PDB file of C-alpha atoms in Angstrom:
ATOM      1  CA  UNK D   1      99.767  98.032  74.512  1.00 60.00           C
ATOM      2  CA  UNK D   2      98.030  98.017  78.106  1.00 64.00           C
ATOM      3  CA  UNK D   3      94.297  99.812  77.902  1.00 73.00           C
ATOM      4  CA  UNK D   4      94.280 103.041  80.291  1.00 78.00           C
ATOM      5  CA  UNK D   5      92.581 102.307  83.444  1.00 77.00           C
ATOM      6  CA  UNK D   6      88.628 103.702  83.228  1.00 84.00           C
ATOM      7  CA  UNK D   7      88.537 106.412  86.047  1.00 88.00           C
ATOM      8  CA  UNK D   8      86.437 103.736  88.343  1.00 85.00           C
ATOM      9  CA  UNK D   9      88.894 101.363  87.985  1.00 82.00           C
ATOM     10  CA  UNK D  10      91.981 103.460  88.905  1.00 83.00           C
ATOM     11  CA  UNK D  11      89.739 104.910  91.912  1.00 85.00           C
ATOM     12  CA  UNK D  12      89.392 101.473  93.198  1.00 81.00           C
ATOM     13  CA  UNK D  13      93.215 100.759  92.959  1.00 78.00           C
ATOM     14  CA  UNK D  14      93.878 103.982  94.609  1.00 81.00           C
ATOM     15  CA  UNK D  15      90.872 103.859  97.183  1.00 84.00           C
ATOM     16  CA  UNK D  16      92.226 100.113  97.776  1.00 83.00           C
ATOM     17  CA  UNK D  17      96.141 100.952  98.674  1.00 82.00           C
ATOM     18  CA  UNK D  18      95.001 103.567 101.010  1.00 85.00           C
ATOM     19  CA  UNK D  19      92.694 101.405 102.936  1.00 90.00           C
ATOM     20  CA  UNK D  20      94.913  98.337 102.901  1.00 90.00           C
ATOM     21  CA  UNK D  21      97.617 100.270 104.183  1.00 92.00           C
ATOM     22  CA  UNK D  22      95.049 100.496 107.320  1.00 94.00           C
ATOM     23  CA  UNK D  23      93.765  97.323 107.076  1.00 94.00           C
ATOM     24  CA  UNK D  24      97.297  96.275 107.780  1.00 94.00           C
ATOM     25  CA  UNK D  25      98.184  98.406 110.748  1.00 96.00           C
ATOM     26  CA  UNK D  26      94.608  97.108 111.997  1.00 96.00           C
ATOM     27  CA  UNK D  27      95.584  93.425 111.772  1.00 95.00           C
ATOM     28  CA  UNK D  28      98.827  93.596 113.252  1.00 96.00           C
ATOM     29  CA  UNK D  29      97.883  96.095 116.096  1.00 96.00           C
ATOM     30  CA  UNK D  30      95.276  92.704 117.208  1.00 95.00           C
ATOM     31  CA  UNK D  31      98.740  90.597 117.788  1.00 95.00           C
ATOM     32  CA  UNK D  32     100.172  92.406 120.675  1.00 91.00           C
ATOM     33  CA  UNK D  33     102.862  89.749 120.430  1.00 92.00           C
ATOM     34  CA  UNK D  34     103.171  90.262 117.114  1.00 94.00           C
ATOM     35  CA  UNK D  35     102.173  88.615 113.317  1.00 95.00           C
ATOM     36  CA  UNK D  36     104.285  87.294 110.820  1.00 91.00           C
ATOM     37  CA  UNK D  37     103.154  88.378 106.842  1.00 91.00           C
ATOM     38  CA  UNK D  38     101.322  85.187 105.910  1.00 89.00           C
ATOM     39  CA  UNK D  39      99.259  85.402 108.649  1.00 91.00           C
ATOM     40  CA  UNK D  40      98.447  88.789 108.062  1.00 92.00           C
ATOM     41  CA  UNK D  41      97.402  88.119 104.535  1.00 90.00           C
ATOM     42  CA  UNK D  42      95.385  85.415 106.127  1.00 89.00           C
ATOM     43  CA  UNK D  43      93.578  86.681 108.313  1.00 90.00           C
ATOM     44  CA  UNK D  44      93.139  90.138 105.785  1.00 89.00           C
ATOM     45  CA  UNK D  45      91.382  87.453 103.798  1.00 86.00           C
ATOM     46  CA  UNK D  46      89.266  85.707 106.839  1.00 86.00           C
ATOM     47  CA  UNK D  47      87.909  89.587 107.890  1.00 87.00           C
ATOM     48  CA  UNK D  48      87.188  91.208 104.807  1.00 82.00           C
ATOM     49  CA  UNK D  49      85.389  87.745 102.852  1.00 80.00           C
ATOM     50  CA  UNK D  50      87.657  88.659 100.219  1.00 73.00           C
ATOM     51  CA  UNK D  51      86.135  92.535  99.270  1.00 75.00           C
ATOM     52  CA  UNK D  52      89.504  94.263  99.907  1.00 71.00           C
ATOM     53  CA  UNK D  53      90.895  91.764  96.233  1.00 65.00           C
ATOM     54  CA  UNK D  54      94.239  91.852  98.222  1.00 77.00           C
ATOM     55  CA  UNK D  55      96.953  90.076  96.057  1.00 85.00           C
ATOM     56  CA  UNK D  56      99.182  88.363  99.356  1.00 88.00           C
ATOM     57  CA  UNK D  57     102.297  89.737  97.385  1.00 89.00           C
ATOM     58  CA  UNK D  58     101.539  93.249  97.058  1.00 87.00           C
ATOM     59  CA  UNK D  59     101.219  92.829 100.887  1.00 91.00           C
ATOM     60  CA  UNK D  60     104.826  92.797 101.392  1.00 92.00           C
ATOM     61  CA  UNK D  61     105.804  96.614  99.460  1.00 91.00           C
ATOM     62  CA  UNK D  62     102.948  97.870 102.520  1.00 92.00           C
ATOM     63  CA  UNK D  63     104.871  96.319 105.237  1.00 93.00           C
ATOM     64  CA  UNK D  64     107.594  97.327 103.989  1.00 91.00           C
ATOM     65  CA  UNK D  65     106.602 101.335 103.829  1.00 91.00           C
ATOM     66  CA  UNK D  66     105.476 100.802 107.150  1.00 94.00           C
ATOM     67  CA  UNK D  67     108.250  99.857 108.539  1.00 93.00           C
ATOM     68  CA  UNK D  68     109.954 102.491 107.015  1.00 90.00           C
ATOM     69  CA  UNK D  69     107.461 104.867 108.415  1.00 93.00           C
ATOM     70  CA  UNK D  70     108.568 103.561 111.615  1.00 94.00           C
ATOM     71  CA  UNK D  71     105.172 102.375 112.372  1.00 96.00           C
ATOM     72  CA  UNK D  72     105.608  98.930 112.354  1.00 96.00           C
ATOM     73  CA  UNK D  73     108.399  96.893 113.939  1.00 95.00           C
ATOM     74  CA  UNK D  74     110.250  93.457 113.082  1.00 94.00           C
ATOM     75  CA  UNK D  75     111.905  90.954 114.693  1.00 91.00           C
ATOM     76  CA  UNK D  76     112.904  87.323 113.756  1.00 88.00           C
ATOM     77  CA  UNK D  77     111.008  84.019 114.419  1.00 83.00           C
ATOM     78  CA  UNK D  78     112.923  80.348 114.100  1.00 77.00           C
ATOM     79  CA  UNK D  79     110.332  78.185 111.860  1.00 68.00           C
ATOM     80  CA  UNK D  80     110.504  74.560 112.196  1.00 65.00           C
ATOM     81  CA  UNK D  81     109.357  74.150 108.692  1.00 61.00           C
ATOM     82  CA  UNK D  82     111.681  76.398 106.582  1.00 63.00           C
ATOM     83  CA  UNK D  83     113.383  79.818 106.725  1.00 65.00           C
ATOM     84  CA  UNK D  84     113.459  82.136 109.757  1.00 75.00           C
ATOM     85  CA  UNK D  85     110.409  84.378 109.473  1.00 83.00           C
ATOM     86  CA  UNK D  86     109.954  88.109 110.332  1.00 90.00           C
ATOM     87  CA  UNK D  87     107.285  88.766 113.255  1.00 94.00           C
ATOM     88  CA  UNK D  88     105.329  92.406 112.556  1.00 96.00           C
ATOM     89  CA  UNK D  89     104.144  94.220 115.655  1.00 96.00           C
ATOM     90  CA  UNK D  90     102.991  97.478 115.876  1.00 96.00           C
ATOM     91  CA  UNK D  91     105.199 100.618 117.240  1.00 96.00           C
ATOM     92  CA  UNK D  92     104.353 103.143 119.913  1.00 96.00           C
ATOM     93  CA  UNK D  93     104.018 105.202 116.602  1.00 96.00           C
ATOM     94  CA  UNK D  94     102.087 102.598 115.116  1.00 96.00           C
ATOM     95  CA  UNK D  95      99.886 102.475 117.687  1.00 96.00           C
ATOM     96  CA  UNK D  96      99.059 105.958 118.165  1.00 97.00           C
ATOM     97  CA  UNK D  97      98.676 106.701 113.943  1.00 96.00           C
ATOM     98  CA  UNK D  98      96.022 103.251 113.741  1.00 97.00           C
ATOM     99  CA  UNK D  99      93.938 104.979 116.552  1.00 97.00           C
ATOM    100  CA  UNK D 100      93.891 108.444 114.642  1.00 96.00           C
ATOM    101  CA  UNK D 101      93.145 107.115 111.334  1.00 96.00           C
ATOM    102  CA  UNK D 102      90.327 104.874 113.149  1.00 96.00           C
ATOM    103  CA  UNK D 103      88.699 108.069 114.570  1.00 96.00           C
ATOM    104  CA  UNK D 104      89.006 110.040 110.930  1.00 95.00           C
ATOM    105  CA  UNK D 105      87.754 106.308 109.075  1.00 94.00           C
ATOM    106  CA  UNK D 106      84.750 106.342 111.512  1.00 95.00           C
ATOM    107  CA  UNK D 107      84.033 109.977 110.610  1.00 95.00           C
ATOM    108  CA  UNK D 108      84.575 109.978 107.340  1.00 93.00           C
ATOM    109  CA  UNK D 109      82.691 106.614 106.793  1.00 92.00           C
ATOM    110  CA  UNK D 110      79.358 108.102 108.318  1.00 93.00           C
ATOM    111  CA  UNK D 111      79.350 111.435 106.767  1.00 93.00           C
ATOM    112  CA  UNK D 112      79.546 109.485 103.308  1.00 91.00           C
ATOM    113  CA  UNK D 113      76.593 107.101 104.345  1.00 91.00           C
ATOM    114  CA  UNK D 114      74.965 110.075 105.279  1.00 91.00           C
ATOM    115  CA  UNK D 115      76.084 111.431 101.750  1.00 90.00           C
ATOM    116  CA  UNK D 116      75.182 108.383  99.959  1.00 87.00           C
ATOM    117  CA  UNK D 117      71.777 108.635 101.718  1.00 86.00           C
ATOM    118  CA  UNK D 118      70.566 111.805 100.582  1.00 82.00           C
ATOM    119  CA  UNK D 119      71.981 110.750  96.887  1.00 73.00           C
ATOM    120  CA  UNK D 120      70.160 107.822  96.770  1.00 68.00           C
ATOM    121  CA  UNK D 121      67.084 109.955  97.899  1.00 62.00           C
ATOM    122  CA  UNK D 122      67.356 112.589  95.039  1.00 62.00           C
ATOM    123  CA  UNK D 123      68.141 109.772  92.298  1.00 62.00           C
ATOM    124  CA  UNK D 124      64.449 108.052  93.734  1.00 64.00           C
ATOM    125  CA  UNK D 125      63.002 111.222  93.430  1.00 63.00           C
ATOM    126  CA  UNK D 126      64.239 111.911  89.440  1.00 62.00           C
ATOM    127  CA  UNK D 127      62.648 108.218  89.053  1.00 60.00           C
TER     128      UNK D 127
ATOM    129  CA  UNK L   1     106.162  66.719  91.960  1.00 57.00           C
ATOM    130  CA  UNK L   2     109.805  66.125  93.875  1.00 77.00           C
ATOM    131  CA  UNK L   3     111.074  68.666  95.969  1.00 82.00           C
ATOM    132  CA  UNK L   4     113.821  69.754  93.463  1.00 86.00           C
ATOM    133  CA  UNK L   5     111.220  71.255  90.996  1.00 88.00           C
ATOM    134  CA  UNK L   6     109.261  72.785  93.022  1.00 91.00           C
ATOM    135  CA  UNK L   7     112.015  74.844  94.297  1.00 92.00           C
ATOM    136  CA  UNK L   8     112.961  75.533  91.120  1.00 93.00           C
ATOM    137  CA  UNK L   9     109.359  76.954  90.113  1.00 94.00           C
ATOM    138  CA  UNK L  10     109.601  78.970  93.250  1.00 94.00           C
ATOM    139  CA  UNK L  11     113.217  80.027  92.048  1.00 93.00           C
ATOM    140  CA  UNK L  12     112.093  81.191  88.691  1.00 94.00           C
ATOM    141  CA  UNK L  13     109.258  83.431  89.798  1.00 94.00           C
ATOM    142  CA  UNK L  14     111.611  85.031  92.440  1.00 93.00           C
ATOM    143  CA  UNK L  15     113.707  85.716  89.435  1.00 93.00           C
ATOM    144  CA  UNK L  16     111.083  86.326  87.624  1.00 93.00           C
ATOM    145  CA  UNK L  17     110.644  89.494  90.374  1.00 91.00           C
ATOM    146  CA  UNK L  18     113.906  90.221  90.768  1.00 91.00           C
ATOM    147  CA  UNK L  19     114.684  91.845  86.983  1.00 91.00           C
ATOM    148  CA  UNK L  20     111.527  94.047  87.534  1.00 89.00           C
ATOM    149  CA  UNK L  21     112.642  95.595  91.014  1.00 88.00           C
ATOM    150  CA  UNK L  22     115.973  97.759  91.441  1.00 87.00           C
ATOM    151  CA  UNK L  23     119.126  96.026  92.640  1.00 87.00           C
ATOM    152  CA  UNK L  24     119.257  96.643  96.556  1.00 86.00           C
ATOM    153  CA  UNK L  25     118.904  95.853  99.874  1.00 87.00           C
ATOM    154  CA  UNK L  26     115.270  97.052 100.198  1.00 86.00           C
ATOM    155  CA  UNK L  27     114.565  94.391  96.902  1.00 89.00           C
ATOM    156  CA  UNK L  28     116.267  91.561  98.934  1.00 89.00           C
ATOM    157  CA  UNK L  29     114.326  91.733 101.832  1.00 88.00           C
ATOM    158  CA  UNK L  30     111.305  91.560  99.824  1.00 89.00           C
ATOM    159  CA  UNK L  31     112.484  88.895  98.020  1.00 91.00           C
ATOM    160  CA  UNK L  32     113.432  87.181 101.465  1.00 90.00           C
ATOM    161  CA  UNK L  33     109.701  87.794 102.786  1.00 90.00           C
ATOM    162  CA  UNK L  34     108.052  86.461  99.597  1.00 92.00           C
ATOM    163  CA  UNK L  35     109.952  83.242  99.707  1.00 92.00           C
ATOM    164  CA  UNK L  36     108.794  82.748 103.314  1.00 90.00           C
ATOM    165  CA  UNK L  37     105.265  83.396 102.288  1.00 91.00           C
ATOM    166  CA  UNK L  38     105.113  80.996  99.828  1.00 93.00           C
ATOM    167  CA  UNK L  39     106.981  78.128 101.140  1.00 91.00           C
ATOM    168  CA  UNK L  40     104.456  78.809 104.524  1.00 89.00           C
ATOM    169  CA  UNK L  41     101.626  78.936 102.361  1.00 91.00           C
ATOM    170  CA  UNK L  42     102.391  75.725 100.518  1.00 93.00           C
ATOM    171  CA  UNK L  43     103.290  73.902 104.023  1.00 91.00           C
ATOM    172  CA  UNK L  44      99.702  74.483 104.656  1.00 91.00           C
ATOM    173  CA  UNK L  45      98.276  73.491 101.535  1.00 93.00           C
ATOM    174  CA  UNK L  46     100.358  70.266 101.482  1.00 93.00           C
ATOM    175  CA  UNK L  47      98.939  69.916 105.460  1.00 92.00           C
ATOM    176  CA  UNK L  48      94.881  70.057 104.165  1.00 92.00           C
ATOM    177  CA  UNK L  49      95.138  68.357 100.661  1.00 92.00           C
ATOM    178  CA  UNK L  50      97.577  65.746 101.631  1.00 91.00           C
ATOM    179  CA  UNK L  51      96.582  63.966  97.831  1.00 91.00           C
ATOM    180  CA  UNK L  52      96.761  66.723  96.106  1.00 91.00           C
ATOM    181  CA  UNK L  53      99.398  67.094  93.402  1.00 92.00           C
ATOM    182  CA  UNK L  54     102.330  69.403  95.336  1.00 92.00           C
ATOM    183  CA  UNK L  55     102.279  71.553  91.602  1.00 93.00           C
ATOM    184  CA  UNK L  56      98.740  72.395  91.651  1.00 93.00           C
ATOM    185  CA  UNK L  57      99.096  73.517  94.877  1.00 94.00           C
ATOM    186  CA  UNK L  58     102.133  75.830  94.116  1.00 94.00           C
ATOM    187  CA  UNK L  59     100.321  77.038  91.152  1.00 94.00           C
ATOM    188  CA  UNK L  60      97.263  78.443  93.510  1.00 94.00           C
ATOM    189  CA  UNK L  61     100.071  79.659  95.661  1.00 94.00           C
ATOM    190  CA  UNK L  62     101.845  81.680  93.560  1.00 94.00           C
ATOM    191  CA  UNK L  63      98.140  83.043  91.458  1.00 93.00           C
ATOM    192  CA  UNK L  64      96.785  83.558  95.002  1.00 91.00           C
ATOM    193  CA  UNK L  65     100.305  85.959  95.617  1.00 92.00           C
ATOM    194  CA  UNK L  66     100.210  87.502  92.147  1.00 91.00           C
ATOM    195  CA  UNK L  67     101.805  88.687  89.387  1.00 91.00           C
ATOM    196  CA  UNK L  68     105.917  89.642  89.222  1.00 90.00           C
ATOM    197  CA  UNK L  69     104.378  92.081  87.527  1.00 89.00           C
ATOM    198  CA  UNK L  70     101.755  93.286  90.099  1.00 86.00           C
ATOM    199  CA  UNK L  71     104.119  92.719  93.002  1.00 88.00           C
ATOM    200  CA  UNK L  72     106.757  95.120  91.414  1.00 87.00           C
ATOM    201  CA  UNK L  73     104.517  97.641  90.550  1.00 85.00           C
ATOM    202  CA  UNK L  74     103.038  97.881  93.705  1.00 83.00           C
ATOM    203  CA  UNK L  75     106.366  98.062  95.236  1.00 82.00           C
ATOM    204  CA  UNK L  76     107.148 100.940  93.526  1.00 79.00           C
ATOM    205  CA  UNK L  77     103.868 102.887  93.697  1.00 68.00           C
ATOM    206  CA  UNK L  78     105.088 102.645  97.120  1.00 60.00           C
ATOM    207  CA  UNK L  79     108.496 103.592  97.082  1.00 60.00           C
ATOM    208  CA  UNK L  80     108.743 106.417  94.048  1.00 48.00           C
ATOM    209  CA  UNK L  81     106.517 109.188  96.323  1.00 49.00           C
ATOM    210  CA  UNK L  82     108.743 109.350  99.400  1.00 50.00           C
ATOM    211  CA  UNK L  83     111.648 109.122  96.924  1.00 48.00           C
ATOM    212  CA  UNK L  84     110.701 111.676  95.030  1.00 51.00           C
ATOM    213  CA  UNK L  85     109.969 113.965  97.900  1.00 53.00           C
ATOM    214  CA  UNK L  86     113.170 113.682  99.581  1.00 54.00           C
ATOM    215  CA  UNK L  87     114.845 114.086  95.930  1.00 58.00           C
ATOM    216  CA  UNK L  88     113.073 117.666  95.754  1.00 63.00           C
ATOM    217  CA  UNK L  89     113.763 118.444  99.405  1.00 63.00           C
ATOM    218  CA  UNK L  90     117.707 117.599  98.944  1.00 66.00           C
ATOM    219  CA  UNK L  91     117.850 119.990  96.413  1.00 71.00           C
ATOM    220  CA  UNK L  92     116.434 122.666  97.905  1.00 76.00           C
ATOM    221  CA  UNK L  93     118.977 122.284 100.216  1.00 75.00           C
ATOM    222  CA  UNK L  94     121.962 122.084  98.773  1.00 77.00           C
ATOM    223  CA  UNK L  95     120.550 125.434  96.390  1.00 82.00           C
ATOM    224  CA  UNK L  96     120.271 127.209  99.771  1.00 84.00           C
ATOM    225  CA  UNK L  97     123.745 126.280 101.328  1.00 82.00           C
ATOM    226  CA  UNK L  98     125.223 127.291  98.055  1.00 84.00           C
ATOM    227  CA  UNK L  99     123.183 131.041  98.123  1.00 88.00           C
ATOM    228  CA  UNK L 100     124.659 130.906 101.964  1.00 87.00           C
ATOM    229  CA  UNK L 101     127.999 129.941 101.191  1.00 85.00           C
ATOM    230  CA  UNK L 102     128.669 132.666  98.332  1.00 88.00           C
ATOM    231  CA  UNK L 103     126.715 135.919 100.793  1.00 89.00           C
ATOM    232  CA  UNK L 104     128.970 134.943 103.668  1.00 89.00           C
ATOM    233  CA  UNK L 105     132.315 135.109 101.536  1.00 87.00           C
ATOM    234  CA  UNK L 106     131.127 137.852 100.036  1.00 90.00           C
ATOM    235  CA  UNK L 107     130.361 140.010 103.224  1.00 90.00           C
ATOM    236  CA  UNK L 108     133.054 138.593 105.118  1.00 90.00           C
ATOM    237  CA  UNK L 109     135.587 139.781 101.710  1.00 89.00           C
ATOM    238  CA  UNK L 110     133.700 143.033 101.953  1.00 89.00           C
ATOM    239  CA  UNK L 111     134.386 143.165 106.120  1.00 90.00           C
ATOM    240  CA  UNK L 112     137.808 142.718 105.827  1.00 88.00           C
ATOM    241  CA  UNK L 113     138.475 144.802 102.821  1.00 86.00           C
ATOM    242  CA  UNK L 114     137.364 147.886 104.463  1.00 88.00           C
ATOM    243  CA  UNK L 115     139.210 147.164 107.731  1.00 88.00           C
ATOM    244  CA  UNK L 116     142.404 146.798 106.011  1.00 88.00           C
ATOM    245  CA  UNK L 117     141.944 149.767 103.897  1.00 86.00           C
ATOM    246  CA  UNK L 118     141.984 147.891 100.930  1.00 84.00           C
ATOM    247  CA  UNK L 119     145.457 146.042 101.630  1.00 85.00           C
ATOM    248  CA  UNK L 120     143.283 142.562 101.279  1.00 86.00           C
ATOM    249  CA  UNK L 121     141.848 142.994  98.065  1.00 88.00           C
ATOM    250  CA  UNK L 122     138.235 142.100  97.947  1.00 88.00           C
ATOM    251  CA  UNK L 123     138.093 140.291  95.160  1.00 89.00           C
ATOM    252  CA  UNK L 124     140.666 137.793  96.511  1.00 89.00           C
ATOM    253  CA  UNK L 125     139.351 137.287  99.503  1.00 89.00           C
ATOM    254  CA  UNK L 126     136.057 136.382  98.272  1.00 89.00           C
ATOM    255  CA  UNK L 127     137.758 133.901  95.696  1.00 90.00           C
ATOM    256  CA  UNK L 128     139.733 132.884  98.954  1.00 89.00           C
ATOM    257  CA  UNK L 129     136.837 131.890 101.200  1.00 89.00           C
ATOM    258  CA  UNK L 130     134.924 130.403  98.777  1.00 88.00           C
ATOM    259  CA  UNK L 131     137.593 128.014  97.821  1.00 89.00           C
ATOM    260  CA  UNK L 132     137.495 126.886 101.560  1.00 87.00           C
ATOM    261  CA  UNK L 133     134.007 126.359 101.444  1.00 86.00           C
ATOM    262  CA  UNK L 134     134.020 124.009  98.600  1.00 86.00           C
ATOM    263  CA  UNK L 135     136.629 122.555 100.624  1.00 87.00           C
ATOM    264  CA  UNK L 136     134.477 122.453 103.821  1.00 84.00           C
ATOM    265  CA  UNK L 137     131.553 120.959 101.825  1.00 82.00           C
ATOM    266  CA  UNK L 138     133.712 118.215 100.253  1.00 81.00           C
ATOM    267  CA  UNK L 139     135.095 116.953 103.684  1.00 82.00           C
ATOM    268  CA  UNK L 140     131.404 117.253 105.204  1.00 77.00           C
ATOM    269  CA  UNK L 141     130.474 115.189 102.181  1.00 73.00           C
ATOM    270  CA  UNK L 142     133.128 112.424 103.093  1.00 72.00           C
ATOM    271  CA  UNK L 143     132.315 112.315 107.109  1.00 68.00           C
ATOM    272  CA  UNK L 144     128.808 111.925 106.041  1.00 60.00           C
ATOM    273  CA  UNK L 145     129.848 109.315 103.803  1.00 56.00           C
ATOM    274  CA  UNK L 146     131.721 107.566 106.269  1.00 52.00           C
ATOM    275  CA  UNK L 147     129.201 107.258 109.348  1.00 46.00           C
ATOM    276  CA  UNK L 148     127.014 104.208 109.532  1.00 39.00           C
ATOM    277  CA  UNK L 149     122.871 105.408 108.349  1.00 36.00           C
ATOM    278  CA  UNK L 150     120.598 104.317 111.055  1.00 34.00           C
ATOM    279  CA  UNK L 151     117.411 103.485 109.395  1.00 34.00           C
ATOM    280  CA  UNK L 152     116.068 100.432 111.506  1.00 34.00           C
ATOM    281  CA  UNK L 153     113.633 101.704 114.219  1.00 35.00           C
ATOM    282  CA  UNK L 154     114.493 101.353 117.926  1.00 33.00           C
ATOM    283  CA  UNK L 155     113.370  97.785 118.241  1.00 32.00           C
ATOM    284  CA  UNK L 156     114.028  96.403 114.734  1.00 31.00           C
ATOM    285  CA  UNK L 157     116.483  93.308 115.009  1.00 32.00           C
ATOM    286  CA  UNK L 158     116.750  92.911 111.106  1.00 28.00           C
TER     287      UNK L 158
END
């Protein structure tokens, strides 16, 4: 039988969808001409030295839901080395939803530092 | 490693995938996108290890993509909420038409009842209209049916 997740660890997972769900839009919305999913995942892996513990195939449900959110776009690429590939770029929708959540990450990053901050303050001061 | 089994490694954990995710269109192009990922991500393994054993390669290629497992159940973390959603919206809907349908027939019974002086009795003409609403709804139900769903954006070309 599979153990429960330990509240931590199911934070993470959920903390981690959310974020890579951004992390994605991010990534694409640099390829104005667009970026097919393994170099996504690359590149994923090149900017975040490996913190966000992305699994490349759990990539693919995200662009997926995306796309179905209408905020990302495909279209087909010939490859000279196998199958055709699918090119992501971002949508007009796309575009405008990565520079909102950008604004609220920014905000919501520094009021936790802040947060974190005065924590770690109080925890020196039980010491 | 020939060519032959690695495909067939790659063929077994697509299969592999395949019995954990519902059968439709949504699960092929998944499918299609994780096949291109890993034959591209071999292609440049084979490119920087050029001695390297072609299976050992595959092997970090498919841990490095993860689990059927993994893979499926992130799918559907993804795909239940929306689901789900539109399941409860749907029928809220159809309980509202249905409350609609039944007040209208029975006003519009009432309505012409009393301008006819009873000679349309009421409880006819309510079984009457309703019986051409079902009727309406099943023929809605069919044209809906019928028409092509548009769920690619504007510029999709897949």
């Amino acid at each position: 039988m599979k153990r429960p997740l330990r509240f931590e660890e199911s934070w993470r997972v959920e903390l981690r969808r959310g974020l890579l769900q951004f992390a994605v839009l991010a990534v694409v919305g640099l390829h104005k001409e667009g970026i097919h999913g393994y170099g996504i995942a690359r590149e994923l892996r090149a900017r975040t030295d490996g913190v966000m513990e992305v699994k490349e195939g759990t990539l693919y449900p995200i662009l997926h839901r995306l796309k179905k959110e209408r905020l990302l776009n495909v279209r087909a690429e010939r490859s000279d080395t196998g199958p055709r590939r699918k090119v992501y770029v971002l949508t007009g929708e796309g575009d405008r939803v990565l520079r909102e959540l950008t604004v609220n990450l920014r905000v919501l990053f520094e009021k936790l530092e802040a947060l974190m901050d005065d924590g770690r303050g109080g925890l020196e001061e039980n010491d | 490693m020939e060519e032959e089994d690695l495909k067939r490694t790659i063929d077994e954990f697509m299969d592999r995938i395949r019995r954990e995710l519902p059968d439709s269109p949504e699960t092929e192009d998944l499918l299609e996108d994780l096949y291109t990922h890993i034959r591209d991500s071999l292609n440049d393994r084979m490119e920087a290890w050029p001695d390297e054993d072609p299976s050992v390669l595959l092997r970090e290629v498919l841990e490095d993509l993860g689990t059927p497992e993994e893979i499926a159940a992130e799918f559907g973390q993804l795909e239940l909420a929306p689901a789900q959603e539109e399941g409860a919206f749907r029928g809220r809907q159809l309980v509202l038409r249905l409350v609609v349908a039944v007040l209208v027939a029975v006003l519009a019974s009432a309505l012409v009842s009393t301008m006819t002086n009873n000679r349309v009795d009421f409880v006819q003409a309510v079984v009457v209209l309703l019986a051409f609403a079902v009727a309406e709804w099943f023929i809605r139900a069919w044209q809906l049916s019928q028409s092509p769903t548009v769920c690619a954006g504007p510029g999709d070309r897949l």
